[in-house]
Short mmCIF file of C-alpha atoms and ligand atoms in Angstrom, two decimals:
data_model
loop_
_atom_site.label_atom_id
_atom_site.label_comp_id
_atom_site.label_asym_id
_atom_site.label_seq_id
_atom_site.Cartn_x
_atom_site.Cartn_y
_atom_site.Cartn_z
CA MET A 1323 -21.91 -41.87 -11.11
CA ALA A 1324 -23.39 -40.45 -8.02
CA LEU A 1325 -20.96 -39.66 -4.95
CA PRO A 1326 -22.47 -39.70 -1.74
CA THR A 1327 -23.74 -36.51 -0.27
CA VAL A 1328 -21.37 -35.65 2.59
CA GLN A 1329 -22.02 -33.27 5.51
CA LEU A 1330 -20.38 -30.23 3.87
CA ASP A 1331 -20.36 -28.26 7.08
CA GLU A 1332 -18.11 -30.80 8.75
CA ILE A 1333 -15.87 -31.30 5.97
CA TYR A 1334 -15.83 -28.04 3.93
CA ARG A 1335 -14.64 -25.83 6.66
CA ASP A 1336 -13.61 -22.15 5.71
CA VAL A 1337 -9.94 -23.28 5.30
CA VAL A 1338 -10.84 -25.90 2.90
CA LEU A 1339 -12.74 -23.41 0.76
CA ASP A 1340 -10.02 -20.90 0.93
CA HIS A 1341 -7.65 -23.42 -0.43
CA TYR A 1342 -9.91 -24.36 -3.04
CA LYS A 1343 -10.87 -20.92 -4.35
CA SER A 1344 -7.13 -19.38 -3.68
CA PRO A 1345 -4.90 -22.43 -4.36
CA ARG A 1346 -1.26 -22.28 -3.45
CA GLY A 1347 1.69 -23.55 -5.53
CA ARG A 1348 -0.40 -23.27 -8.93
CA SER A 1349 2.68 -22.05 -11.14
CA SER A 1350 4.69 -24.35 -13.01
CA LEU A 1351 8.30 -24.42 -11.64
CA LYS A 1352 11.27 -22.99 -13.72
CA VAL A 1353 13.33 -26.14 -12.59
CA VAL A 1354 11.57 -29.56 -12.36
CA ASP A 1355 13.67 -32.47 -10.78
CA ALA A 1356 10.37 -34.61 -10.39
CA ARG A 1357 7.04 -34.84 -11.64
CA ALA A 1358 4.07 -37.24 -11.50
CA GLU A 1359 0.48 -36.99 -12.38
CA GLY A 1360 -2.64 -38.74 -10.42
CA PHE A 1361 -6.08 -39.54 -11.45
CA ASN A 1362 -8.89 -40.55 -9.23
CA PRO A 1363 -11.54 -42.01 -11.54
CA LEU A 1364 -14.12 -42.24 -8.87
CA CYS A 1365 -14.59 -38.40 -8.88
CA GLY A 1366 -12.66 -37.36 -12.05
CA ASP A 1367 -9.91 -35.67 -10.21
CA GLU A 1368 -6.53 -34.96 -11.63
CA VAL A 1369 -3.45 -33.49 -10.44
CA PHE A 1370 -0.09 -32.77 -11.69
CA VAL A 1371 2.86 -32.55 -9.10
CA GLU A 1372 6.27 -30.94 -9.91
CA LEU A 1373 8.97 -30.89 -7.42
CA SER A 1374 12.47 -29.16 -7.40
CA PHE A 1375 15.00 -30.23 -4.68
CA ASP A 1376 17.89 -28.43 -3.06
CA GLY A 1377 20.07 -31.56 -2.09
CA ASP A 1378 17.71 -33.58 0.16
CA ARG A 1379 15.52 -30.76 0.74
CA ILE A 1380 12.30 -30.00 -1.26
CA GLU A 1381 12.98 -26.44 -2.65
CA ASP A 1382 9.58 -25.84 -4.60
CA VAL A 1383 6.34 -27.37 -5.27
CA SER A 1384 3.79 -27.08 -7.99
CA VAL A 1385 0.33 -28.66 -7.78
CA GLN A 1386 -1.97 -28.22 -10.67
CA GLY A 1387 -5.04 -30.06 -11.85
CA ARG A 1388 -8.76 -30.08 -11.62
CA GLY A 1389 -11.36 -31.78 -9.46
CA CYS A 1390 -13.46 -31.42 -6.59
CA SER A 1391 -12.84 -29.04 -3.72
CA ILE A 1392 -11.25 -31.65 -1.45
CA SER A 1393 -8.83 -32.88 -3.81
CA MET A 1394 -7.74 -29.48 -4.91
CA ALA A 1395 -7.65 -28.16 -1.26
CA SER A 1396 -5.44 -30.89 -0.36
CA GLY A 1397 -3.08 -30.28 -3.24
CA SER A 1398 -3.12 -26.67 -2.12
CA MET A 1399 -2.14 -27.56 1.42
CA LEU A 1400 0.48 -29.90 0.23
CA ALA A 1401 2.06 -26.90 -1.85
CA GLU A 1402 1.90 -24.65 0.97
CA LEU A 1403 3.28 -27.08 3.55
CA LEU A 1404 6.21 -28.98 1.71
CA PRO A 1405 8.78 -26.24 0.52
CA GLY A 1406 11.81 -26.40 2.81
CA LYS A 1407 11.06 -29.83 4.22
CA THR A 1408 13.45 -32.76 3.73
CA ARG A 1409 12.34 -35.93 1.91
CA LYS A 1410 12.30 -37.50 5.15
CA GLU A 1411 9.95 -34.80 6.72
CA ALA A 1412 7.65 -34.90 3.77
CA GLY A 1413 7.28 -38.78 4.10
CA ILE A 1414 6.71 -38.25 7.80
CA ILE A 1415 3.72 -35.87 7.03
CA LEU A 1416 2.56 -38.10 4.18
CA ASN A 1417 2.00 -41.02 6.44
CA ALA A 1418 0.56 -39.18 9.17
CA PHE A 1419 -1.98 -37.67 6.71
CA LYS A 1420 -2.78 -41.29 5.23
CA ALA A 1421 -3.16 -42.53 8.77
CA MET A 1422 -5.41 -39.70 9.68
CA MET A 1423 -7.64 -40.72 6.53
CA HIS A 1424 -7.94 -43.94 8.16
CA GLY A 1425 -9.32 -42.24 11.26
CA GLU A 1426 -6.18 -42.09 13.31
CA PRO A 1427 -5.21 -38.96 15.26
CA LEU A 1428 -2.47 -36.80 14.11
CA PRO A 1429 0.69 -36.72 16.24
CA GLU A 1430 0.60 -33.83 18.32
CA ASP A 1431 4.06 -32.65 17.79
CA LEU A 1432 3.74 -32.68 14.00
CA ASP A 1433 3.13 -29.45 11.90
CA VAL A 1434 0.88 -30.37 9.19
CA GLY A 1435 -0.13 -26.80 8.31
CA ASP A 1436 -4.01 -26.83 7.39
CA LEU A 1437 -4.26 -30.54 6.56
CA ASP A 1438 -6.14 -30.99 9.89
CA ALA A 1439 -9.08 -29.30 8.32
CA LEU A 1440 -9.61 -32.45 6.25
CA THR A 1441 -9.90 -34.42 9.34
CA GLY A 1442 -13.77 -35.19 8.77
CA VAL A 1443 -13.13 -36.63 5.44
CA HIS A 1444 -11.98 -40.06 6.80
CA LYS A 1445 -15.75 -40.67 7.65
CA PHE A 1446 -16.39 -40.56 4.09
CA PRO A 1447 -14.58 -43.48 2.19
CA VAL A 1448 -15.24 -42.32 -1.42
CA ARG A 1449 -13.72 -39.01 -0.41
CA ILE A 1450 -10.50 -40.35 0.98
CA LYS A 1451 -9.22 -40.93 -2.36
CA CYS A 1452 -9.87 -37.24 -3.22
CA ALA A 1453 -7.97 -36.08 -0.23
CA LEU A 1454 -5.20 -38.40 -0.70
CA LEU A 1455 -4.76 -37.87 -4.51
CA ALA A 1456 -2.17 -34.87 -4.39
CA TRP A 1457 -0.16 -37.01 -1.61
CA THR A 1458 -0.02 -40.31 -3.60
CA THR A 1459 0.90 -38.35 -6.72
CA LEU A 1460 3.73 -36.56 -4.75
CA GLU A 1461 4.87 -40.02 -3.41
CA ASP A 1462 5.26 -41.34 -6.99
CA ALA A 1463 7.26 -37.96 -7.85
CA MET A 1464 9.50 -38.42 -4.94
CA SER A 1465 10.05 -42.16 -5.70
CA ASP A 1466 11.14 -41.27 -9.27
CA SER A 1467 13.01 -38.11 -8.76
CA THR A 1468 15.72 -38.17 -11.54
CA PRO A 1469 15.43 -35.13 -13.88
CA SER A 1470 13.75 -36.27 -16.87
CA ASP A 1471 13.02 -34.35 -20.09
CA THR A 1472 10.87 -36.94 -21.88
CA LYS A 1473 7.25 -36.94 -21.82
CA GLU A 1474 5.17 -39.94 -21.83
CA ASN A 1475 1.31 -40.20 -22.62
ZN1 LIG B 2948 -12.88 -35.38 -5.63
#
């Protein structure tokens, strides 16, 4: 399964590579209030997202997994950006990022951290799933954020 060759110099800016090589939020959380896993069969990317909450606010985020540089960099950006945000704020960023992957500009007043480095990805439809994987997994985790100590396979 060959993925289209993308214009690396356009997508893989230094900031993306930095996140890929030194991913943020890789450690498992001591307290996990929500978790989800996501898989992108097109590329083989997989991510595991863990969240802890302080009331309505995201206290801490862990993103682990393996895959291509876009998927891993996007997860690292998520882990860097979301701690301290409310669920609502996280949802706004999530929606803005999804819109960006459909070619829409980011709202100017929205702080999306390093995510804007992934802007060029929207030109490569196969790679959009890579960029969104951590975020759709986050969405799953937030929509089912009751503490759980059971593991399903
Ligand atoms: Zn990928």
